[in-house]
CSV table of C-alpha atoms in Angstrom, one decimal:
chain,number,residue,atom,x,y,z
A,1,UNK,CA,75.7,112.6,-77.3
A,2,UNK,CA,77.9,109.9,-75.8
A,3,UNK,CA,76.8,106.4,-75.5
A,4,UNK,CA,75.0,105.0,-72.4
A,5,UNK,CA,78.0,103.1,-70.8
A,6,UNK,CA,80.0,106.3,-70.9
A,7,UNK,CA,77.3,108.3,-69.5
A,8,UNK,CA,77.0,106.1,-66.6
A,9,UNK,CA,80.5,106.1,-65.7
A,10,UNK,CA,80.8,109.8,-66.1
A,11,UNK,CA,77.7,109.9,-63.8
A,12,UNK,CA,79.8,107.7,-61.2
A,13,UNK,CA,82.3,110.7,-61.2
A,14,UNK,CA,79.8,113.1,-60.3
A,15,UNK,CA,78.7,110.8,-57.7
A,16,UNK,CA,82.2,110.8,-56.1
A,17,UNK,CA,82.2,114.9,-56.4
A,18,UNK,CA,79.1,114.5,-54.6
A,19,UNK,CA,80.4,112.8,-51.6
A,20,UNK,CA,82.9,115.4,-51.2
A,21,UNK,CA,80.0,118.2,-50.9
A,22,UNK,CA,78.4,115.9,-48.3
A,23,UNK,CA,81.6,115.3,-46.2
A,24,UNK,CA,82.1,119.4,-46.2
A,25,UNK,CA,78.6,119.4,-44.9
A,26,UNK,CA,76.9,120.7,-48.1
A,27,UNK,CA,73.9,119.9,-50.0
A,28,UNK,CA,74.4,116.4,-52.2
A,29,UNK,CA,75.0,118.1,-55.7
A,30,UNK,CA,77.9,118.2,-58.0
A,31,UNK,CA,78.3,118.5,-61.6
A,32,UNK,CA,81.1,118.0,-64.5
A,33,UNK,CA,81.6,119.5,-67.9
A,34,UNK,CA,82.9,117.1,-70.6
A,35,UNK,CA,84.0,117.5,-74.3
A,36,UNK,CA,82.3,115.5,-77.2
A,37,UNK,CA,84.7,112.8,-76.6
A,38,UNK,CA,83.8,112.4,-73.1
A,39,UNK,CA,87.0,114.0,-71.6
A,40,UNK,CA,86.3,116.0,-68.3
A,41,UNK,CA,87.0,119.6,-68.7
A,42,UNK,CA,85.9,120.3,-65.1
A,43,UNK,CA,84.1,119.3,-62.0
A,44,UNK,CA,82.8,121.2,-59.0
A,45,UNK,CA,79.9,120.6,-56.0
A,46,UNK,CA,77.7,122.5,-54.0
A,47,UNK,CA,79.3,124.8,-51.7
A,48,UNK,CA,76.4,127.1,-50.4
A,49,UNK,CA,76.6,126.1,-46.8
A,50,UNK,CA,80.5,126.2,-46.1
A,51,UNK,CA,80.6,129.3,-47.7
A,52,UNK,CA,77.4,130.8,-46.6
A,53,UNK,CA,76.2,132.0,-50.3
A,54,UNK,CA,73.0,130.6,-51.4
A,55,UNK,CA,73.7,130.7,-55.2
A,56,UNK,CA,77.1,128.5,-55.1
A,57,UNK,CA,75.3,125.6,-56.5
A,58,UNK,CA,77.3,123.1,-58.1
A,59,UNK,CA,76.5,124.1,-61.8
A,60,UNK,CA,77.5,127.8,-60.8
A,61,UNK,CA,80.5,126.7,-59.3
A,62,UNK,CA,81.4,124.6,-62.3
A,63,UNK,CA,80.6,127.4,-65.0
A,64,UNK,CA,82.5,130.1,-63.4
A,65,UNK,CA,85.4,127.7,-62.6
A,66,UNK,CA,85.8,126.7,-66.4
A,67,UNK,CA,85.0,129.9,-67.8
A,68,UNK,CA,88.0,131.3,-65.7
A,69,UNK,CA,90.3,128.1,-66.7
A,70,UNK,CA,89.4,128.5,-70.6
A,71,UNK,CA,89.1,132.6,-70.5
A,72,UNK,CA,85.8,132.3,-72.3
A,73,UNK,CA,82.0,132.9,-71.9
A,74,UNK,CA,81.0,130.2,-74.6
A,75,UNK,CA,80.7,126.8,-73.4
A,76,UNK,CA,78.8,125.6,-76.5
A,77,UNK,CA,81.3,122.7,-77.0
A,78,UNK,CA,80.9,121.2,-73.9
A,79,UNK,CA,78.0,118.9,-72.0
A,80,UNK,CA,77.0,119.2,-68.7
A,81,UNK,CA,76.6,116.3,-66.5
A,82,UNK,CA,75.0,116.4,-62.8
A,83,UNK,CA,73.4,113.9,-60.4
A,84,UNK,CA,69.9,115.5,-60.2
A,85,UNK,CA,67.9,118.0,-62.4
A,86,UNK,CA,69.1,121.4,-62.4
A,87,UNK,CA,67.3,124.2,-60.4
A,88,UNK,CA,65.8,127.0,-62.6
A,89,UNK,CA,68.9,129.4,-61.8
A,90,UNK,CA,71.3,126.8,-62.7
A,91,UNK,CA,69.7,125.8,-65.7
A,92,UNK,CA,69.4,129.4,-66.9
A,93,UNK,CA,72.7,130.2,-66.1
A,94,UNK,CA,74.0,127.2,-68.0
A,95,UNK,CA,72.1,128.5,-71.1
A,96,UNK,CA,73.5,131.9,-70.4
A,97,UNK,CA,76.7,130.1,-70.8
A,98,UNK,CA,75.6,128.6,-74.3
A,99,UNK,CA,75.6,124.8,-73.0
A,100,UNK,CA,73.3,122.9,-75.2
A,101,UNK,CA,73.7,119.4,-73.9
A,102,UNK,CA,72.7,118.0,-70.7
A,103,UNK,CA,72.7,114.8,-68.8
A,104,UNK,CA,70.8,114.5,-65.4
A,105,UNK,CA,70.4,111.6,-62.9
A,106,UNK,CA,67.8,112.0,-60.1
A,107,UNK,CA,64.5,113.7,-60.7
A,108,UNK,CA,63.9,117.1,-59.6
A,109,UNK,CA,63.0,117.9,-56.1
A,110,UNK,CA,59.3,118.1,-55.2
A,111,UNK,CA,60.1,121.5,-53.1
A,112,UNK,CA,61.9,123.4,-55.4
A,113,UNK,CA,61.5,127.1,-55.6
A,114,UNK,CA,60.7,128.4,-57.8
A,115,UNK,CA,59.2,125.5,-59.2
A,116,UNK,CA,60.3,125.7,-62.6
A,117,UNK,CA,61.7,122.8,-64.6
A,118,UNK,CA,64.4,121.8,-67.1
A,119,UNK,CA,62.1,121.6,-69.6
A,120,UNK,CA,59.9,124.7,-69.0
A,121,UNK,CA,63.4,126.8,-69.2
A,122,UNK,CA,64.5,124.8,-72.5
A,123,UNK,CA,61.1,126.0,-74.0
A,124,UNK,CA,61.9,129.5,-73.4
A,125,UNK,CA,65.6,129.2,-74.7
A,126,UNK,CA,66.9,130.4,-78.1
A,127,UNK,CA,68.2,127.5,-80.0
A,128,UNK,CA,68.3,123.7,-79.5
A,129,UNK,CA,68.9,122.4,-75.9
A,130,UNK,CA,69.6,118.8,-75.8
A,131,UNK,CA,68.5,116.8,-72.3
A,132,UNK,CA,69.0,113.1,-71.1
A,133,UNK,CA,67.3,112.4,-67.8
A,134,UNK,CA,67.5,109.4,-65.5
A,135,UNK,CA,71.3,108.3,-66.0
A,136,UNK,CA,71.7,105.9,-63.0
A,137,UNK,CA,68.8,107.7,-61.3
A,138,UNK,CA,68.1,105.1,-58.4
A,139,UNK,CA,71.7,105.3,-57.4
A,140,UNK,CA,71.8,109.2,-57.6
A,141,UNK,CA,68.3,109.3,-55.9
A,142,UNK,CA,69.5,107.0,-53.3
A,143,UNK,CA,72.5,109.3,-52.4
A,144,UNK,CA,70.9,112.2,-52.2
A,145,UNK,CA,68.1,110.6,-49.6
A,146,UNK,CA,71.2,109.2,-47.4
A,147,UNK,CA,72.6,112.7,-47.4
A,148,UNK,CA,69.3,114.2,-46.0
A,149,UNK,CA,69.4,111.9,-43.2
A,150,UNK,CA,72.4,113.8,-42.1
A,151,UNK,CA,69.8,116.7,-41.3
A,152,UNK,CA,68.7,114.7,-38.5
A,153,UNK,CA,71.9,115.1,-36.6
A,154,UNK,CA,72.2,117.0,-33.6
A,155,UNK,CA,75.8,118.0,-32.0
A,156,UNK,CA,75.8,119.4,-28.6
A,157,UNK,CA,78.2,120.4,-25.6
A,158,UNK,CA,78.1,117.2,-23.0
A,159,UNK,CA,77.0,118.7,-19.5
A,160,UNK,CA,75.6,116.0,-17.3
A,161,UNK,CA,77.9,113.3,-16.2
A,162,UNK,CA,75.9,110.6,-17.9
A,163,UNK,CA,76.7,112.1,-21.3
A,164,UNK,CA,80.4,111.9,-20.6
A,165,UNK,CA,80.0,108.3,-19.6
A,166,UNK,CA,78.8,107.8,-23.3
A,167,UNK,CA,81.7,109.8,-24.6
A,168,UNK,CA,83.9,107.1,-22.8
A,169,UNK,CA,81.8,104.2,-24.0
A,170,UNK,CA,82.0,105.3,-27.6
A,171,UNK,CA,86.0,106.0,-27.3
A,172,UNK,CA,86.5,102.6,-25.8
A,173,UNK,CA,84.7,100.9,-28.8
A,174,UNK,CA,86.7,102.9,-31.0
A,175,UNK,CA,90.3,103.4,-29.6
A,176,UNK,CA,90.5,100.3,-27.2
A,177,UNK,CA,88.4,97.4,-28.9
A,178,UNK,CA,89.2,98.5,-32.5
A,179,UNK,CA,92.9,99.9,-32.3
A,180,UNK,CA,94.2,97.9,-29.1
A,181,UNK,CA,94.9,101.4,-27.0
A,182,UNK,CA,94.8,100.9,-23.5
A,183,UNK,CA,91.7,102.3,-21.3
A,184,UNK,CA,94.5,103.8,-19.1
A,185,UNK,CA,95.8,105.8,-22.0
A,186,UNK,CA,92.9,107.1,-23.3
A,187,UNK,CA,91.0,108.0,-20.4
A,188,UNK,CA,93.0,110.6,-18.4
A,189,UNK,CA,92.8,113.8,-16.4
A,190,UNK,CA,90.9,115.9,-19.0
A,191,UNK,CA,87.8,113.6,-19.0
A,192,UNK,CA,85.8,115.7,-16.3
A,193,UNK,CA,84.2,118.8,-16.7
A,194,UNK,CA,86.3,122.1,-16.0
A,195,UNK,CA,87.1,125.5,-17.8
A,196,UNK,CA,89.6,124.1,-19.8
A,197,UNK,CA,88.1,121.0,-21.1
A,198,UNK,CA,84.8,120.7,-23.4
A,199,UNK,CA,83.3,117.4,-24.6
A,200,UNK,CA,80.9,116.8,-27.4
A,201,UNK,CA,78.6,114.2,-28.7
A,202,UNK,CA,76.7,114.1,-31.9
A,203,UNK,CA,73.6,112.3,-32.1
A,204,UNK,CA,71.7,110.6,-35.1
A,205,UNK,CA,67.8,110.0,-34.4
A,206,UNK,CA,68.6,110.3,-30.7
A,207,UNK,CA,71.4,107.5,-30.9
A,208,UNK,CA,74.7,108.9,-29.7
A,209,UNK,CA,77.3,107.9,-33.0
A,210,UNK,CA,80.4,110.0,-32.1
A,211,UNK,CA,82.2,112.3,-29.8
A,212,UNK,CA,85.2,114.6,-29.3
A,213,UNK,CA,86.8,116.8,-26.9
A,214,UNK,CA,89.0,120.3,-26.8
A,215,UNK,CA,91.5,121.4,-24.4
A,216,UNK,CA,92.0,125.1,-24.0
A,217,UNK,CA,95.9,125.5,-24.3
A,218,UNK,CA,95.5,129.3,-24.4
A,219,UNK,CA,93.2,132.0,-25.0
A,220,UNK,CA,93.6,131.9,-28.5
A,221,UNK,CA,94.1,128.3,-29.1
A,222,UNK,CA,92.5,124.9,-28.3
A,223,UNK,CA,93.6,121.4,-29.3
A,224,UNK,CA,91.1,118.8,-30.7
A,225,UNK,CA,91.1,115.5,-29.3
A,226,UNK,CA,89.7,112.0,-28.9
A,227,UNK,CA,87.6,112.5,-32.0
A,228,UNK,CA,85.9,109.0,-32.2
A,229,UNK,CA,83.0,107.8,-34.7
A,230,UNK,CA,81.2,104.5,-34.3
A,231,UNK,CA,82.4,102.1,-37.0
A,232,UNK,CA,78.9,101.9,-38.8
A,233,UNK,CA,78.7,105.8,-39.3
A,234,UNK,CA,82.0,106.6,-40.9
A,235,UNK,CA,82.7,108.1,-44.2
A,236,UNK,CA,79.1,109.6,-44.0
A,237,UNK,CA,79.9,113.2,-43.2
A,238,UNK,CA,79.4,112.8,-39.4
A,239,UNK,CA,82.9,113.6,-38.4
A,240,UNK,CA,82.9,116.5,-40.5
A,241,UNK,CA,79.4,117.9,-38.9
A,242,UNK,CA,81.2,117.2,-35.5
A,243,UNK,CA,84.4,119.1,-36.2
A,244,UNK,CA,82.6,121.9,-37.9
A,245,UNK,CA,80.5,122.2,-34.9
A,246,UNK,CA,83.5,122.4,-32.5
A,247,UNK,CA,85.3,125.0,-34.8
A,248,UNK,CA,82.2,127.4,-34.5
A,249,UNK,CA,81.7,126.6,-31.1
A,250,UNK,CA,85.4,127.6,-30.3
A,251,UNK,CA,85.1,130.9,-32.7
A,252,UNK,CA,82.1,132.1,-31.0
A,253,UNK,CA,84.5,132.0,-27.4
A,254,UNK,CA,86.9,134.2,-28.9
A,255,UNK,CA,89.3,131.2,-30.3
A,256,UNK,CA,91.6,131.7,-33.2
A,257,UNK,CA,93.4,128.6,-33.8
A,258,UNK,CA,92.7,124.8,-33.4
A,259,UNK,CA,95.4,122.4,-33.3
A,260,UNK,CA,95.1,118.6,-33.3
A,261,UNK,CA,97.3,115.3,-33.3
A,262,UNK,CA,95.8,113.3,-36.1
A,263,UNK,CA,96.5,109.5,-36.7
A,264,UNK,CA,98.6,109.7,-39.9
A,265,UNK,CA,96.1,107.5,-41.9
A,266,UNK,CA,93.3,110.6,-41.3
A,267,UNK,CA,95.8,113.5,-42.5
A,268,UNK,CA,94.1,113.8,-45.9
A,269,UNK,CA,90.5,113.8,-44.0
A,270,UNK,CA,91.7,116.9,-41.7
A,271,UNK,CA,93.4,118.4,-44.7
A,272,UNK,CA,90.0,118.5,-46.8
A,273,UNK,CA,88.5,120.4,-43.6
A,274,UNK,CA,91.5,123.2,-43.9
A,275,UNK,CA,93.9,121.7,-41.5
A,276,UNK,CA,97.7,122.2,-42.4
A,277,UNK,CA,100.5,120.1,-41.1
A,278,UNK,CA,103.0,121.8,-38.8
A,279,UNK,CA,105.0,118.6,-38.0
A,280,UNK,CA,106.6,115.5,-39.6
A,281,UNK,CA,105.1,112.1,-39.3
A,282,UNK,CA,106.0,110.5,-36.1
A,283,UNK,CA,105.3,107.6,-33.6
A,284,UNK,CA,103.0,108.6,-30.7
A,285,UNK,CA,105.0,107.2,-27.4
A,286,UNK,CA,101.7,106.0,-25.6
A,287,UNK,CA,100.0,104.2,-28.6
A,288,UNK,CA,102.7,103.4,-31.1
A,289,UNK,CA,100.6,104.8,-33.7
A,290,UNK,CA,101.6,107.0,-36.6
A,291,UNK,CA,100.7,110.5,-35.9
A,292,UNK,CA,101.0,114.0,-37.3
A,293,UNK,CA,100.5,117.3,-35.8
A,294,UNK,CA,98.0,119.7,-37.7
A,295,UNK,CA,96.3,123.2,-37.1
A,296,UNK,CA,93.8,125.6,-38.6
A,297,UNK,CA,93.2,129.1,-38.2
A,298,UNK,CA,89.4,129.7,-37.6
A,299,UNK,CA,88.6,132.9,-39.8
């Protein structure tokens, strides 16, 4: 097995992969596969929610990816590292792939169903199975607990005028106070209730922490605008959740395409959500800020 320092460094790489899962709206689990020298052979995260498939845990995705990449069903030369104990399905699949060495971070969840631990499965396995637990345990546990707080989020369509004023307040903090954009530029003719404009708010434990809106361009296409998340809640997956809600809302109303004019610095964020550039980088005339136009087909 690799030494403790390398174990911790590799676990931090796993935790970065966990961040990707969280930002996509998936459960906060990830895994990597390494060789005996600590070189990363593959990495993956949980995609069960975004793919609507309950078996797409991190380990399953990882085994599938690496076996295809290496054209083999035998992964006995490698070690699997995950931020939390594997569930019974994933541990069994790993042993089926002949993985013999495992490194885990946080302890098993109390509500695991079926409640069969990695050690229970090891006892039934043919051959040696080496397990190390507790690597960066507290850090992994804290990351998982922080992700669970996202479940206390509520996203809704804005209806009463009071909520529309909350949208404007959040946008003022983000666009005017932080970025120096004139209120007269931000607040426009679409800040009302009509058939072509829909406003949204995202709440965390009852507090409005972000907003956005979309403008109907045609019967098949809308434009996402004015995405704003309060500063203290950024890079925690809330913007992704808000956008995914808006996408689902639009899709349920027969919309096929969603466009947006993104500030250029946020381009990679939108690309991770499936948006593709449809323009070159340009300076927006009203704000003087670099932008790029992007779009996504809603499947």
